[in-house]
């Protein structure tokens, strides 16, 4: 196997700051390698020990990859029906929190794993959207879960095709409305407000100055 176009597409979204974290059911290291190709720092979380020794996601400077089913070469892998029935309580809690506190793109995933279904079931759908991107809509148990929630299904031919289309849309939007140069972004403000270590006033002032410059 080797790094594919979809891995590089995901890495490009991360490079642009669109993705802060990636959750994958795969054991391999292709996404990590694609991120490193882009010059990005990577942090892999695959065990309860990793969770215990890692900072909250909002303070993480690297691109974080969650591997709830394990990481090749690092301990036991979850690959039997019994293993996939339930994640560890710590990993389950973390993924529910991450999916509840961020907009989520589910890309090319069937949703058959019972452990992940529990995460979708417990996710808070009131604050951020969830997009299910796949050639076909969700089916089976995960469909029953999502039908009771709020989500958007986006059909696609494949993961790489969707990412390419998404990047073209972003490029067109950038041409229509250039973004603020090097000033702080809305995302920077959001993280500052939840962090007790960052002064809000100067950052907010810089953000408003950038908005004024853009409007002018």
PDB file of C-alpha atoms in Angstrom:
ATOM      1  CA  UNK A   1       0.000   0.000   0.000  1.00  0.00           C
ATOM      2  CA  UNK A   2       0.950   3.652  -0.342  1.00  0.00           C
ATOM      3  CA  UNK A   3      -0.263   7.163   0.364  1.00  0.00           C
ATOM      4  CA  UNK A   4      -3.349   7.796  -1.768  1.00  0.00           C
ATOM      5  CA  UNK A   5      -4.937  10.908  -3.227  1.00  0.00           C
ATOM      6  CA  UNK A   6      -7.548  10.962  -0.449  1.00  0.00           C
ATOM      7  CA  UNK A   7      -4.820  10.901   2.247  1.00  0.00           C
ATOM      8  CA  UNK A   8      -3.117  13.865   0.587  1.00  0.00           C
ATOM      9  CA  UNK A   9      -6.469  15.623   0.269  1.00  0.00           C
ATOM     10  CA  UNK A  10      -7.157  15.247   3.990  1.00  0.00           C
ATOM     11  CA  UNK A  11      -3.628  16.520   4.693  1.00  0.00           C
ATOM     12  CA  UNK A  12      -4.254  19.582   2.517  1.00  0.00           C
ATOM     13  CA  UNK A  13      -7.431  20.385   4.464  1.00  0.00           C
ATOM     14  CA  UNK A  14      -5.396  20.115   7.666  1.00  0.00           C
ATOM     15  CA  UNK A  15      -2.654  22.341   6.223  1.00  0.00           C
ATOM     16  CA  UNK A  16      -5.256  25.017   5.535  1.00  0.00           C
ATOM     17  CA  UNK A  17      -6.483  24.817   9.113  1.00  0.00           C
ATOM     18  CA  UNK A  18      -9.883  23.423   8.115  1.00  0.00           C
ATOM     19  CA  UNK A  19      -9.312  20.181  10.046  1.00  0.00           C
ATOM     20  CA  UNK A  20      -8.035  20.233  13.627  1.00  0.00           C
ATOM     21  CA  UNK A  21      -8.428  16.522  14.263  1.00  0.00           C
ATOM     22  CA  UNK A  22      -8.919  13.313  12.278  1.00  0.00           C
ATOM     23  CA  UNK A  23     -10.621  10.177  13.588  1.00  0.00           C
ATOM     24  CA  UNK A  24      -9.827   7.018  11.650  1.00  0.00           C
ATOM     25  CA  UNK A  25     -10.740   3.368  12.092  1.00  0.00           C
ATOM     26  CA  UNK A  26      -7.653   2.344  10.076  1.00  0.00           C
ATOM     27  CA  UNK A  27      -4.502   0.960  11.686  1.00  0.00           C
ATOM     28  CA  UNK A  28      -2.026   2.110   9.008  1.00  0.00           C
ATOM     29  CA  UNK A  29       0.159   5.235   8.970  1.00  0.00           C
ATOM     30  CA  UNK A  30      -0.751   6.693   5.563  1.00  0.00           C
ATOM     31  CA  UNK A  31      -2.542   9.758   6.927  1.00  0.00           C
ATOM     32  CA  UNK A  32       0.402  10.524   9.219  1.00  0.00           C
ATOM     33  CA  UNK A  33       2.815  10.277   6.293  1.00  0.00           C
ATOM     34  CA  UNK A  34       0.627  12.528   4.133  1.00  0.00           C
ATOM     35  CA  UNK A  35       0.504  15.142   6.912  1.00  0.00           C
ATOM     36  CA  UNK A  36       4.258  14.976   7.375  1.00  0.00           C
ATOM     37  CA  UNK A  37       4.697  15.474   3.609  1.00  0.00           C
ATOM     38  CA  UNK A  38       2.938  18.821   4.101  1.00  0.00           C
ATOM     39  CA  UNK A  39       5.371  19.717   6.887  1.00  0.00           C
ATOM     40  CA  UNK A  40       2.755  19.315   9.621  1.00  0.00           C
ATOM     41  CA  UNK A  41       3.396  18.049  13.125  1.00  0.00           C
ATOM     42  CA  UNK A  42       1.305  14.992  14.008  1.00  0.00           C
ATOM     43  CA  UNK A  43       0.036  13.664  17.341  1.00  0.00           C
ATOM     44  CA  UNK A  44      -1.502  10.165  17.399  1.00  0.00           C
ATOM     45  CA  UNK A  45      -3.961   9.172  20.150  1.00  0.00           C
ATOM     46  CA  UNK A  46      -4.707   5.439  20.125  1.00  0.00           C
ATOM     47  CA  UNK A  47      -4.676   4.315  23.772  1.00  0.00           C
ATOM     48  CA  UNK A  48      -6.008   5.410  27.152  1.00  0.00           C
ATOM     49  CA  UNK A  49      -2.403   6.171  28.105  1.00  0.00           C
ATOM     50  CA  UNK A  50      -2.132   8.564  25.153  1.00  0.00           C
ATOM     51  CA  UNK A  51      -5.309  10.305  26.324  1.00  0.00           C
ATOM     52  CA  UNK A  52      -4.032  10.611  29.878  1.00  0.00           C
ATOM     53  CA  UNK A  53      -0.741  12.149  28.736  1.00  0.00           C
ATOM     54  CA  UNK A  54      -2.135  14.572  26.134  1.00  0.00           C
ATOM     55  CA  UNK A  55      -3.336  18.147  26.468  1.00  0.00           C
ATOM     56  CA  UNK A  56      -6.913  19.187  25.555  1.00  0.00           C
ATOM     57  CA  UNK A  57      -7.392  19.440  21.791  1.00  0.00           C
ATOM     58  CA  UNK A  58      -7.806  23.241  21.885  1.00  0.00           C
ATOM     59  CA  UNK A  59      -4.225  23.528  23.230  1.00  0.00           C
ATOM     60  CA  UNK A  60      -2.735  20.992  20.800  1.00  0.00           C
ATOM     61  CA  UNK A  61      -0.423  22.631  18.235  1.00  0.00           C
ATOM     62  CA  UNK A  62      -0.126  19.465  16.131  1.00  0.00           C
ATOM     63  CA  UNK A  63      -2.732  17.846  13.891  1.00  0.00           C
ATOM     64  CA  UNK A  64      -4.253  15.207  16.143  1.00  0.00           C
ATOM     65  CA  UNK A  65      -5.208  11.774  14.802  1.00  0.00           C
ATOM     66  CA  UNK A  66      -7.504   9.611  16.914  1.00  0.00           C
ATOM     67  CA  UNK A  67      -7.196   5.881  16.254  1.00  0.00           C
ATOM     68  CA  UNK A  68      -9.824   4.312  18.529  1.00  0.00           C
ATOM     69  CA  UNK A  69      -9.251   0.840  17.056  1.00  0.00           C
ATOM     70  CA  UNK A  70      -5.497   0.949  17.591  1.00  0.00           C
ATOM     71  CA  UNK A  71      -2.295   1.908  15.801  1.00  0.00           C
ATOM     72  CA  UNK A  72      -0.158  -0.558  13.850  1.00  0.00           C
ATOM     73  CA  UNK A  73       2.936  -1.446  15.868  1.00  0.00           C
ATOM     74  CA  UNK A  74       1.643   0.115  19.103  1.00  0.00           C
ATOM     75  CA  UNK A  75      -0.119  -2.450  21.279  1.00  0.00           C
ATOM     76  CA  UNK A  76      -3.277  -4.480  20.685  1.00  0.00           C
ATOM     77  CA  UNK A  77      -5.593  -3.742  17.753  1.00  0.00           C
ATOM     78  CA  UNK A  78      -9.380  -3.815  17.925  1.00  0.00           C
ATOM     79  CA  UNK A  79     -10.419  -5.949  14.959  1.00  0.00           C
ATOM     80  CA  UNK A  80     -12.818  -8.633  16.193  1.00  0.00           C
ATOM     81  CA  UNK A  81     -16.606  -8.179  16.489  1.00  0.00           C
ATOM     82  CA  UNK A  82     -16.262  -8.310  20.282  1.00  0.00           C
ATOM     83  CA  UNK A  83     -13.482  -5.686  20.252  1.00  0.00           C
ATOM     84  CA  UNK A  84     -15.510  -3.332  18.050  1.00  0.00           C
ATOM     85  CA  UNK A  85     -18.625  -3.570  20.211  1.00  0.00           C
ATOM     86  CA  UNK A  86     -17.370  -1.051  22.749  1.00  0.00           C
ATOM     87  CA  UNK A  87     -14.552   1.465  22.967  1.00  0.00           C
ATOM     88  CA  UNK A  88     -12.814   2.046  26.281  1.00  0.00           C
ATOM     89  CA  UNK A  89     -14.840   4.448  28.480  1.00  0.00           C
ATOM     90  CA  UNK A  90     -12.023   7.007  28.248  1.00  0.00           C
ATOM     91  CA  UNK A  91     -11.813   6.901  24.430  1.00  0.00           C
ATOM     92  CA  UNK A  92     -15.601   6.928  24.106  1.00  0.00           C
ATOM     93  CA  UNK A  93     -15.882  10.008  26.333  1.00  0.00           C
ATOM     94  CA  UNK A  94     -13.130  11.806  24.413  1.00  0.00           C
ATOM     95  CA  UNK A  95     -14.659  11.135  20.986  1.00  0.00           C
ATOM     96  CA  UNK A  96     -18.121  12.207  22.151  1.00  0.00           C
ATOM     97  CA  UNK A  97     -16.604  15.457  23.406  1.00  0.00           C
ATOM     98  CA  UNK A  98     -14.617  16.077  20.206  1.00  0.00           C
ATOM     99  CA  UNK A  99     -17.604  15.409  17.941  1.00  0.00           C
ATOM    100  CA  UNK A 100     -19.842  17.563  20.143  1.00  0.00           C
ATOM    101  CA  UNK A 101     -17.473  20.545  20.168  1.00  0.00           C
ATOM    102  CA  UNK A 102     -16.620  20.621  16.453  1.00  0.00           C
ATOM    103  CA  UNK A 103     -18.320  20.444  13.110  1.00  0.00           C
ATOM    104  CA  UNK A 104     -17.838  16.927  11.769  1.00  0.00           C
ATOM    105  CA  UNK A 105     -17.317  15.516   8.274  1.00  0.00           C
ATOM    106  CA  UNK A 106     -17.809  11.745   8.114  1.00  0.00           C
ATOM    107  CA  UNK A 107     -15.972  10.782   4.929  1.00  0.00           C
ATOM    108  CA  UNK A 108     -16.183   7.357   3.293  1.00  0.00           C
ATOM    109  CA  UNK A 109     -17.140   5.532   6.503  1.00  0.00           C
ATOM    110  CA  UNK A 110     -19.853   2.879   6.782  1.00  0.00           C
ATOM    111  CA  UNK A 111     -20.613   3.421  10.470  1.00  0.00           C
ATOM    112  CA  UNK A 112     -21.025  -0.286  11.182  1.00  0.00           C
ATOM    113  CA  UNK A 113     -18.852  -0.394  14.304  1.00  0.00           C
ATOM    114  CA  UNK A 114     -21.038  -0.526  17.413  1.00  0.00           C
ATOM    115  CA  UNK A 115     -18.486   1.387  19.480  1.00  0.00           C
ATOM    116  CA  UNK A 116     -18.529   4.311  17.047  1.00  0.00           C
ATOM    117  CA  UNK A 117     -22.330   4.150  16.767  1.00  0.00           C
ATOM    118  CA  UNK A 118     -22.470   4.860  20.516  1.00  0.00           C
ATOM    119  CA  UNK A 119     -20.389   7.995  19.919  1.00  0.00           C
ATOM    120  CA  UNK A 120     -22.799   9.191  17.209  1.00  0.00           C
ATOM    121  CA  UNK A 121     -25.710   8.447  19.525  1.00  0.00           C
ATOM    122  CA  UNK A 122     -24.270  10.467  22.426  1.00  0.00           C
ATOM    123  CA  UNK A 123     -22.907  13.364  20.344  1.00  0.00           C
ATOM    124  CA  UNK A 124     -24.468  16.777  21.046  1.00  0.00           C
ATOM    125  CA  UNK A 125     -26.070  17.798  17.723  1.00  0.00           C
ATOM    126  CA  UNK A 126     -27.347  21.192  18.886  1.00  0.00           C
ATOM    127  CA  UNK A 127     -24.224  23.298  18.355  1.00  0.00           C
ATOM    128  CA  UNK A 128     -22.267  22.080  15.331  1.00  0.00           C
ATOM    129  CA  UNK A 129     -23.269  20.317  12.089  1.00  0.00           C
ATOM    130  CA  UNK A 130     -22.481  16.779  11.018  1.00  0.00           C
ATOM    131  CA  UNK A 131     -22.031  15.971   7.311  1.00  0.00           C
ATOM    132  CA  UNK A 132     -22.204  12.357   6.118  1.00  0.00           C
ATOM    133  CA  UNK A 133     -20.227  12.201   2.861  1.00  0.00           C
ATOM    134  CA  UNK A 134     -20.434   8.891   1.010  1.00  0.00           C
ATOM    135  CA  UNK A 135     -21.538   7.471  -2.360  1.00  0.00           C
ATOM    136  CA  UNK A 136     -24.593   6.089  -0.531  1.00  0.00           C
ATOM    137  CA  UNK A 137     -26.592   7.297   2.514  1.00  0.00           C
ATOM    138  CA  UNK A 138     -26.067   5.715   5.951  1.00  0.00           C
ATOM    139  CA  UNK A 139     -27.786   2.371   6.449  1.00  0.00           C
ATOM    140  CA  UNK A 140     -28.688  -0.010   9.264  1.00  0.00           C
ATOM    141  CA  UNK A 141     -28.204   0.918  12.908  1.00  0.00           C
ATOM    142  CA  UNK A 142     -26.264   4.122  12.255  1.00  0.00           C
ATOM    143  CA  UNK A 143     -29.078   5.327   9.964  1.00  0.00           C
ATOM    144  CA  UNK A 144     -31.580   4.745  12.773  1.00  0.00           C
ATOM    145  CA  UNK A 145     -29.373   6.785  15.104  1.00  0.00           C
ATOM    146  CA  UNK A 146     -28.797   9.667  12.677  1.00  0.00           C
ATOM    147  CA  UNK A 147     -32.423   9.842  11.560  1.00  0.00           C
ATOM    148  CA  UNK A 148     -33.295  10.862  15.132  1.00  0.00           C
ATOM    149  CA  UNK A 149     -30.601  13.569  15.044  1.00  0.00           C
ATOM    150  CA  UNK A 150     -29.709  16.450  12.750  1.00  0.00           C
ATOM    151  CA  UNK A 151     -27.275  15.668   9.940  1.00  0.00           C
ATOM    152  CA  UNK A 152     -26.727  16.384   6.247  1.00  0.00           C
ATOM    153  CA  UNK A 153     -26.041  13.665   3.690  1.00  0.00           C
ATOM    154  CA  UNK A 154     -23.751  14.678   0.809  1.00  0.00           C
ATOM    155  CA  UNK A 155     -23.430  12.145  -2.042  1.00  0.00           C
ATOM    156  CA  UNK A 156     -20.026  11.810  -3.698  1.00  0.00           C
ATOM    157  CA  UNK A 157     -18.155   9.517  -6.072  1.00  0.00           C
ATOM    158  CA  UNK A 158     -15.353   9.008  -3.573  1.00  0.00           C
ATOM    159  CA  UNK A 159     -13.328  10.690  -0.831  1.00  0.00           C
ATOM    160  CA  UNK A 160     -10.697  12.213  -3.123  1.00  0.00           C
ATOM    161  CA  UNK A 161     -13.370  13.530  -5.535  1.00  0.00           C
ATOM    162  CA  UNK A 162     -15.236  15.213  -2.672  1.00  0.00           C
ATOM    163  CA  UNK A 163     -12.064  16.823  -1.279  1.00  0.00           C
ATOM    164  CA  UNK A 164     -11.026  18.072  -4.734  1.00  0.00           C
ATOM    165  CA  UNK A 165     -14.477  19.629  -5.213  1.00  0.00           C
ATOM    166  CA  UNK A 166     -14.345  21.151  -1.735  1.00  0.00           C
ATOM    167  CA  UNK A 167     -10.912  22.690  -2.397  1.00  0.00           C
ATOM    168  CA  UNK A 168     -12.170  24.186  -5.692  1.00  0.00           C
ATOM    169  CA  UNK A 169     -15.110  25.769  -3.859  1.00  0.00           C
ATOM    170  CA  UNK A 170     -12.713  27.249  -1.279  1.00  0.00           C
ATOM    171  CA  UNK A 171     -10.494  28.613  -4.055  1.00  0.00           C
ATOM    172  CA  UNK A 172     -13.485  30.281  -5.728  1.00  0.00           C
ATOM    173  CA  UNK A 173     -14.606  31.793  -2.415  1.00  0.00           C
ATOM    174  CA  UNK A 174     -11.114  33.141  -1.752  1.00  0.00           C
ATOM    175  CA  UNK A 175     -11.139  34.861  -5.135  1.00  0.00           C
ATOM    176  CA  UNK A 176     -14.531  36.426  -4.389  1.00  0.00           C
ATOM    177  CA  UNK A 177     -13.691  37.530  -0.852  1.00  0.00           C
ATOM    178  CA  UNK A 178      -9.983  37.625   0.076  1.00  0.00           C
ATOM    179  CA  UNK A 179      -9.381  36.648   3.686  1.00  0.00           C
ATOM    180  CA  UNK A 180      -7.663  38.769   6.317  1.00  0.00           C
ATOM    181  CA  UNK A 181      -3.905  38.704   5.815  1.00  0.00           C
ATOM    182  CA  UNK A 182      -1.953  37.613   8.860  1.00  0.00           C
ATOM    183  CA  UNK A 183      -4.285  38.771  11.614  1.00  0.00           C
ATOM    184  CA  UNK A 184      -6.078  36.544  14.123  1.00  0.00           C
ATOM    185  CA  UNK A 185      -9.081  34.604  12.856  1.00  0.00           C
ATOM    186  CA  UNK A 186     -12.478  33.843  14.364  1.00  0.00           C
ATOM    187  CA  UNK A 187     -11.100  30.412  15.330  1.00  0.00           C
ATOM    188  CA  UNK A 188      -8.226  32.103  17.205  1.00  0.00           C
ATOM    189  CA  UNK A 189     -10.780  34.163  19.127  1.00  0.00           C
ATOM    190  CA  UNK A 190     -12.880  31.122  19.955  1.00  0.00           C
ATOM    191  CA  UNK A 191      -9.879  29.282  21.426  1.00  0.00           C
ATOM    192  CA  UNK A 192      -8.778  32.383  23.349  1.00  0.00           C
ATOM    193  CA  UNK A 193     -12.183  32.699  24.998  1.00  0.00           C
ATOM    194  CA  UNK A 194     -12.028  29.140  26.338  1.00  0.00           C
ATOM    195  CA  UNK A 195      -8.397  29.448  27.413  1.00  0.00           C
ATOM    196  CA  UNK A 196      -7.589  31.121  30.720  1.00  0.00           C
ATOM    197  CA  UNK A 197      -3.983  31.729  29.637  1.00  0.00           C
ATOM    198  CA  UNK A 198      -4.569  34.117  26.726  1.00  0.00           C
ATOM    199  CA  UNK A 199      -5.455  37.827  27.065  1.00  0.00           C
ATOM    200  CA  UNK A 200      -8.619  38.481  25.075  1.00  0.00           C
ATOM    201  CA  UNK A 201      -8.481  42.275  24.645  1.00  0.00           C
ATOM    202  CA  UNK A 202      -5.460  42.692  22.329  1.00  0.00           C
ATOM    203  CA  UNK A 203      -6.441  39.651  20.206  1.00  0.00           C
ATOM    204  CA  UNK A 204     -10.006  40.956  19.807  1.00  0.00           C
ATOM    205  CA  UNK A 205      -8.704  44.401  18.864  1.00  0.00           C
ATOM    206  CA  UNK A 206      -6.389  42.908  16.209  1.00  0.00           C
ATOM    207  CA  UNK A 207      -9.252  40.816  14.842  1.00  0.00           C
ATOM    208  CA  UNK A 208     -11.547  43.865  14.481  1.00  0.00           C
ATOM    209  CA  UNK A 209      -8.734  45.855  12.834  1.00  0.00           C
ATOM    210  CA  UNK A 210      -8.336  43.053  10.299  1.00  0.00           C
ATOM    211  CA  UNK A 211     -12.064  43.050   9.563  1.00  0.00           C
ATOM    212  CA  UNK A 212     -12.004  46.838   9.030  1.00  0.00           C
ATOM    213  CA  UNK A 213      -9.027  46.536   6.665  1.00  0.00           C
ATOM    214  CA  UNK A 214     -10.864  43.887   4.645  1.00  0.00           C
ATOM    215  CA  UNK A 215     -14.042  45.968   4.456  1.00  0.00           C
ATOM    216  CA  UNK A 216     -12.056  48.980   3.254  1.00  0.00           C
TER     217      UNK A 216
END
